[in-house]
Structures are given as structure tokens and as C-alpha cells.
């Protein structure tokens, strides 16, 4: 059944500082949509608004999960995860002093996923063999790439239908970025996910995105209906492709 996300006319910020201005975007069933923007333009603020970590002062965020529609604005992060929205935060946010397995189990608090803990754990170790060999290792002692894989695997422990991934490439060597991006596509296909991915790495993000939006100073400046349209956009040429 269909799962999709519709952000409509969101205004949000921190205290009196308004960061997002009339932001609207849509992620359709089974799509991978890229939210592209350089540092400080509001990508994470939008991700946090969707996850209930930042409260929008106006607008609506509707998620359809397996055919049922829900308004997300006003709900807690726990409720939003419970509905079936998984989040891989920027900078991984793992528990460094807990083991790989303990970090994964902490991702499994969604009510609907509790019966699937064993199956999801088995899936995580199958999808990420590097984690299987390190299940007792402390998360903080792993490399950046391994930690990113763990953060993604943790989000999948809640059996999400919609997955938000905030800058998976950040701080990783180019070879690892390619691996992480390819993994997101593979998981999306295997788990039938609908994906919104914030990235400033244009070339990597457009490898797996169906289409995308460009955010500049908290406003959606361009909506590309295909990666070709994005590549040909003047903002992209100027800021991302060095043309
Ligand atoms: N917790 C916060 N308190 C105040 N301002 C913040 C906070 N987090 C981010 N900002 C500001 O919001 C703007 C957008 O940041 P962010 O959403 O993190 O952008 P991006 O993810 O695109 O790098 C920046 O000007 C940043 O300084
Ligand atoms: Mg960010």
C-alpha cells in the first residue's frame, strides 16, 4: 500500500529566527527524492521539522503510511517514528559507548516493529555484513563509514515505510560515499521504501534520486522533475558543478 510525504507551506526556525520560508515538497510512493543545498540552507531544519524535533509555526506535513493519511505537525518524534517514518540524522547520532547490536535494538522501539525485532536484526546483519562481524564492538570505535551503515541499519529496525536520510555522505571518504549511496538504493528497493535524502553532494545524490529540490536560504528555489532537469539548472551549475 502507498506511502508518501507532503510538506506544504512550512514556516519553521529556532526561537525568533525564521529559517524555513513557505517550504513545500512532495515524495511520492516508492520515490527517492533529493533535497539539495549547500551548508546552512535549512536541509536539516526541514528534516527535523518532519520528525517533530522542530515545531513549524505554519504549514502542514502529511504522511500517508500504507494508505492511511496522518498530519505530522504537532506530533512527537516518538509518535512519528511509530507511524512508520525512519530517520538517519546528520552526524549519525549513535550511542558510542553501546555496542553495534545495542544501537540496533534501540532503533526497534516502534510498536509495529517489536514483533519483527529478530527478523530485522537478522536483516541488518545480512544487509551489512560488516556489522555482523562487529556486533559486540562499541559503536564509537568504528570507522565513519561503518558508523553511517550502522545509523542506516538502526533506522530500518523500526520497519519504516518512509525513510529520511540527512547527509549520509558527510565526513566520509569518496569511496565510502559511493558505497553508502549505493546501499541506500539497494535497501530502498528491498524494503519498498519511500526516501527523502538531504545532500550537498550533488553528483552522489543524483546517482540514486528520481528527482529533487534545491533549497537556498530556507526557500525551495527549484524543483527538478528529473535528475536531467537538475543538472541543467543554473543554480546547480553555479553552486554544485562549478560551471
Ligand atoms: N539549533 C539551532 N539553533 C539556532 N539556529 C540553528 C540551529 N540549527 C541550525 N540553525 C541555523 O539554521 C540555519 C539552517 O541550518 P541547517 O538546517 O542545519 O542547514 P543545513 O542542514 O542545510 O546545513 C543555519 O543558519 C543554522 O545556523
Ligand atoms: Mg544539515
Coordinates of C-alpha atoms and ligand atoms in Angstrom, one line a residue:
X1 CA 0.0 0.0 0.0
X2 CA 1.1 3.5 -0.7
X3 CA 3.3 5.6 1.5
X4 CA 4.1 9.2 0.6
X5 CA 5.0 12.5 2.2
X6 CA 3.6 16.0 1.5
X7 CA 5.2 19.1 3.1
X8 CA 3.0 22.2 2.4
X9 CA 3.9 25.8 3.1
X10 CA 6.1 25.2 6.2
X11 CA 7.5 28.0 8.2
X12 CA 10.0 27.0 10.9
X13 CA 13.0 28.1 12.8
X14 CA 14.7 28.4 16.2
X15 CA 13.2 30.9 18.6
X16 CA 12.6 34.2 16.8
X17 CA 14.9 33.2 13.9
X18 CA 12.9 32.0 10.9
X19 CA 14.8 29.5 8.8
X20 CA 12.3 27.8 6.5
X21 CA 10.1 30.1 4.4
X22 CA 6.9 28.6 2.8
X23 CA 8.6 25.3 2.0
X24 CA 6.6 22.7 0.1
X25 CA 7.7 19.4 -1.3
X26 CA 6.4 16.0 -2.1
X27 CA 7.8 12.5 -2.0
X28 CA 5.6 10.0 -3.9
X29 CA 5.2 6.3 -3.2
X30 CA 8.5 4.5 -3.9
X31 CA 10.3 7.6 -5.0
X32 CA 13.8 8.7 -3.9
X33 CA 13.8 12.5 -3.7
X34 CA 16.9 14.6 -3.1
X35 CA 16.8 17.7 -1.0
X36 CA 19.9 19.5 -2.3
X37 CA 21.5 22.5 -0.7
X38 CA 24.9 23.7 0.5
X39 CA 25.7 24.1 4.2
X40 CA 23.4 26.2 6.3
X41 CA 20.4 26.4 3.9
X42 CA 17.9 24.6 6.0
X43 CA 18.1 20.9 4.9
X44 CA 18.4 19.6 8.5
X45 CA 15.8 22.1 9.8
X46 CA 13.3 20.7 7.3
X47 CA 14.2 17.1 8.2
X48 CA 13.8 17.9 11.9
X49 CA 10.5 19.6 11.2
X50 CA 9.2 16.4 9.6
X51 CA 10.4 14.4 12.5
X52 CA 8.8 16.6 15.1
X53 CA 12.1 17.9 16.5
X54 CA 11.5 21.4 15.3
X55 CA 7.9 22.8 15.5
X56 CA 6.7 24.6 12.4
X57 CA 4.8 27.8 13.1
X58 CA 2.7 27.4 9.9
X59 CA 2.0 24.8 7.2
X60 CA 1.3 21.1 7.2
X61 CA 3.3 17.9 6.9
X62 CA 1.1 15.0 5.8
X63 CA 2.4 11.4 5.6
X64 CA 0.4 8.6 4.0
X65 CA 1.5 5.3 5.6
X66 CA 0.3 2.2 3.9
X67 CA -2.7 4.1 2.6
X68 CA -3.7 6.0 5.8
X69 CA -3.1 9.7 6.0
X70 CA -1.7 11.4 9.1
X71 CA -0.9 15.0 9.9
X72 CA 2.6 15.1 11.5
X73 CA 2.7 18.7 12.8
X74 CA 2.0 18.7 16.5
X75 CA 3.1 15.1 17.0
X76 CA 6.1 14.0 19.0
X77 CA 9.1 12.3 17.4
X78 CA 8.2 9.0 19.0
X79 CA 4.7 9.2 17.5
X80 CA 6.2 10.0 14.1
X81 CA 8.6 7.0 14.2
X82 CA 5.7 4.9 15.5
X83 CA 3.7 5.8 12.4
X84 CA 6.4 4.4 10.2
X85 CA 8.9 7.1 9.4
X86 CA 12.5 6.3 9.9
X87 CA 15.3 8.9 10.3
X88 CA 19.0 8.7 9.8
X89 CA 20.2 12.0 11.4
X90 CA 23.1 14.1 10.2
X91 CA 26.3 13.0 12.0
X92 CA 24.8 9.5 12.7
X93 CA 24.0 10.2 16.4
X94 CA 24.9 6.7 17.6
X95 CA 25.4 5.8 21.2
X96 CA 29.2 5.5 21.1
X97 CA 29.6 3.5 24.3
X98 CA 27.0 1.0 23.4
X99 CA 27.7 -2.0 21.1
X100 CA 26.6 -2.3 17.5
X101 CA 23.8 -4.7 18.5
X102 CA 22.6 -2.5 21.3
X103 CA 22.4 0.5 19.0
X104 CA 20.4 -1.6 16.6
X105 CA 18.0 -2.7 19.3
X106 CA 17.4 0.9 20.4
X107 CA 16.1 1.5 16.9
X108 CA 13.4 -1.0 17.3
X109 CA 11.0 0.8 19.7
X110 CA 8.3 1.4 17.1
X111 CA 5.3 -0.6 18.3
X112 CA 4.5 -2.2 15.0
X113 CA 8.2 -3.3 14.7
X114 CA 8.5 -5.0 18.0
X115 CA 7.3 -8.4 16.8
X116 CA 9.9 -8.2 14.0
X117 CA 13.0 -7.4 16.1
X118 CA 14.7 -10.8 15.5
X119 CA 13.9 -10.7 11.7
X120 CA 15.0 -7.0 11.4
X121 CA 18.2 -7.7 13.3
X122 CA 18.9 -10.7 11.0
X123 CA 18.2 -8.5 8.0
X124 CA 20.5 -5.7 9.3
X125 CA 23.4 -8.2 9.7
X126 CA 22.7 -9.7 6.3
X127 CA 22.4 -6.3 4.6
X128 CA 25.5 -5.0 6.4
X129 CA 27.9 -8.0 6.8
X130 CA 30.5 -5.6 8.3
X131 CA 28.1 -5.0 11.3
X132 CA 27.6 -8.8 11.8
X133 CA 31.3 -9.3 12.5
X134 CA 31.2 -6.4 14.9
X135 CA 28.0 -6.9 16.8
X136 CA 29.8 -6.6 20.2
X137 CA 32.1 -3.8 19.2
X138 CA 31.4 -0.3 20.6
X139 CA 29.8 1.9 18.0
X140 CA 32.2 4.8 18.8
X141 CA 35.2 2.7 17.9
X142 CA 34.1 2.0 14.3
X143 CA 35.2 3.9 11.2
X144 CA 33.0 6.7 9.8
X145 CA 31.7 4.5 7.0
X146 CA 30.8 1.7 9.4
X147 CA 29.0 4.2 11.7
X148 CA 27.0 5.5 8.8
X149 CA 26.0 2.0 7.8
X150 CA 25.0 1.3 11.5
X151 CA 22.9 4.5 11.6
X152 CA 21.0 3.4 8.5
X153 CA 20.6 -0.1 9.8
X154 CA 19.3 1.3 13.1
X155 CA 16.6 3.4 11.3
X156 CA 15.5 0.2 9.5
X157 CA 15.0 -1.6 12.8
X158 CA 11.7 0.3 13.1
X159 CA 10.4 -1.2 9.8
X160 CA 9.8 2.2 8.4
X161 CA 7.7 2.8 5.2
X162 CA 9.3 6.3 4.7
X163 CA 13.0 6.9 5.3
X164 CA 14.6 10.3 5.8
X165 CA 18.3 10.4 5.5
X166 CA 20.2 13.6 6.4
X167 CA 23.5 14.0 4.6
X168 CA 24.8 10.4 4.6
X169 CA 27.9 11.5 2.7
X170 CA 29.1 13.9 5.3
X171 CA 32.7 13.3 6.6
X172 CA 33.2 10.1 4.5
X173 CA 36.0 9.4 2.0
X174 CA 34.7 9.4 -1.6
X175 CA 34.8 5.6 -2.0
X176 CA 32.7 5.2 1.2
X177 CA 30.2 7.8 0.0
X178 CA 29.6 5.8 -3.2
X179 CA 29.1 2.6 -1.1
X180 CA 26.7 4.3 1.3
X181 CA 24.7 5.8 -1.5
X182 CA 24.5 2.5 -3.4
X183 CA 23.4 0.8 -0.2
X184 CA 20.5 3.3 0.3
X185 CA 19.3 2.5 -3.2
X186 CA 19.6 -1.3 -2.5
X187 CA 17.7 -1.1 0.8
X188 CA 15.0 1.2 -0.7
X189 CA 14.3 -1.5 -3.3
X190 CA 14.5 -4.5 -1.0
X191 CA 12.3 -2.8 1.7
X192 CA 10.0 -0.9 -0.7
X193 CA 10.8 2.4 1.0
X194 CA 9.9 5.9 0.0
X195 CA 13.0 8.0 0.6
X196 CA 13.8 11.7 1.2
X197 CA 17.6 12.3 1.3
X198 CA 19.2 15.7 2.1
X199 CA 22.6 16.1 0.5
X200 CA 25.1 18.7 -0.6
X201 CA 26.9 16.1 -2.7
X202 CA 25.0 16.7 -5.9
X203 CA 26.7 14.0 -8.0
X204 CA 26.3 11.3 -5.4
X205 CA 22.7 12.2 -4.6
X206 CA 21.6 12.3 -8.2
X207 CA 23.0 8.8 -8.7
X208 CA 20.0 7.4 -6.9
X209 CA 17.4 10.2 -6.8
X210 CA 14.5 10.1 -9.2
X211 CA 14.2 13.9 -8.9
X212 CA 14.9 16.7 -6.4
X213 CA 14.5 20.1 -4.9
X214 CA 17.1 22.8 -4.3
X215 CA 16.9 24.7 -1.1
X216 CA 18.6 28.1 -0.8
X217 CA 18.3 30.3 2.4
X218 CA 15.4 28.2 3.6
X219 CA 13.4 28.5 0.4
X220 CA 12.8 25.9 -2.3
X221 CA 14.4 27.7 -5.3
X222 CA 14.0 24.9 -7.8
X223 CA 12.1 21.7 -8.3
X224 CA 13.7 19.4 -10.8
X225 CA 11.3 16.7 -12.1
X226 CA 14.3 14.6 -13.2
X227 CA 18.0 14.5 -12.5
X228 CA 18.5 15.8 -16.0
X229 CA 16.5 18.9 -15.2
X230 CA 18.5 19.4 -12.0
X231 CA 21.8 19.0 -13.8
X232 CA 20.7 21.6 -16.4
X233 CA 19.6 24.1 -13.8
X234 CA 21.6 27.3 -13.5
X235 CA 21.8 27.2 -9.6
X236 CA 23.2 23.7 -9.8
X237 CA 25.7 24.6 -12.5
X238 CA 26.9 27.6 -10.4
X239 CA 27.0 26.0 -6.9
X240 CA 27.5 22.3 -7.5
X241 CA 29.0 21.6 -10.8
X242 CA 31.5 24.5 -10.9
X243 CA 30.4 25.5 -14.3
Ligands
LIG1 N1 19.6 24.6 17.0 C1 19.7 25.7 16.3 N2 19.5 26.9 16.8 C2 19.6 28.0 16.1 N3 19.9 28.1 14.8 C3 20.1 26.9 14.2 C4 20.0 25.7 14.9 N4 20.3 24.7 14.0 C5 20.5 25.3 12.8 N5 20.4 26.6 12.9 C6 20.6 27.6 11.8 O1 19.6 27.3 10.8 C7 20.2 27.5 9.5 C8 20.0 26.3 8.7 O2 20.7 25.2 9.3 P1 20.5 23.7 8.9 O3 19.1 23.4 8.8 O4 21.3 22.9 9.8 O5 21.1 23.7 7.4 P2 21.8 22.5 6.5 O6 21.3 21.2 7.1 O7 21.3 22.8 5.1 O8 23.3 22.7 6.6 C9 21.6 27.9 9.7 O9 21.7 29.3 9.7 C10 21.9 27.4 11.1 O10 22.9 28.2 11.7
LIG2 MG1 22.4 19.6 7.7

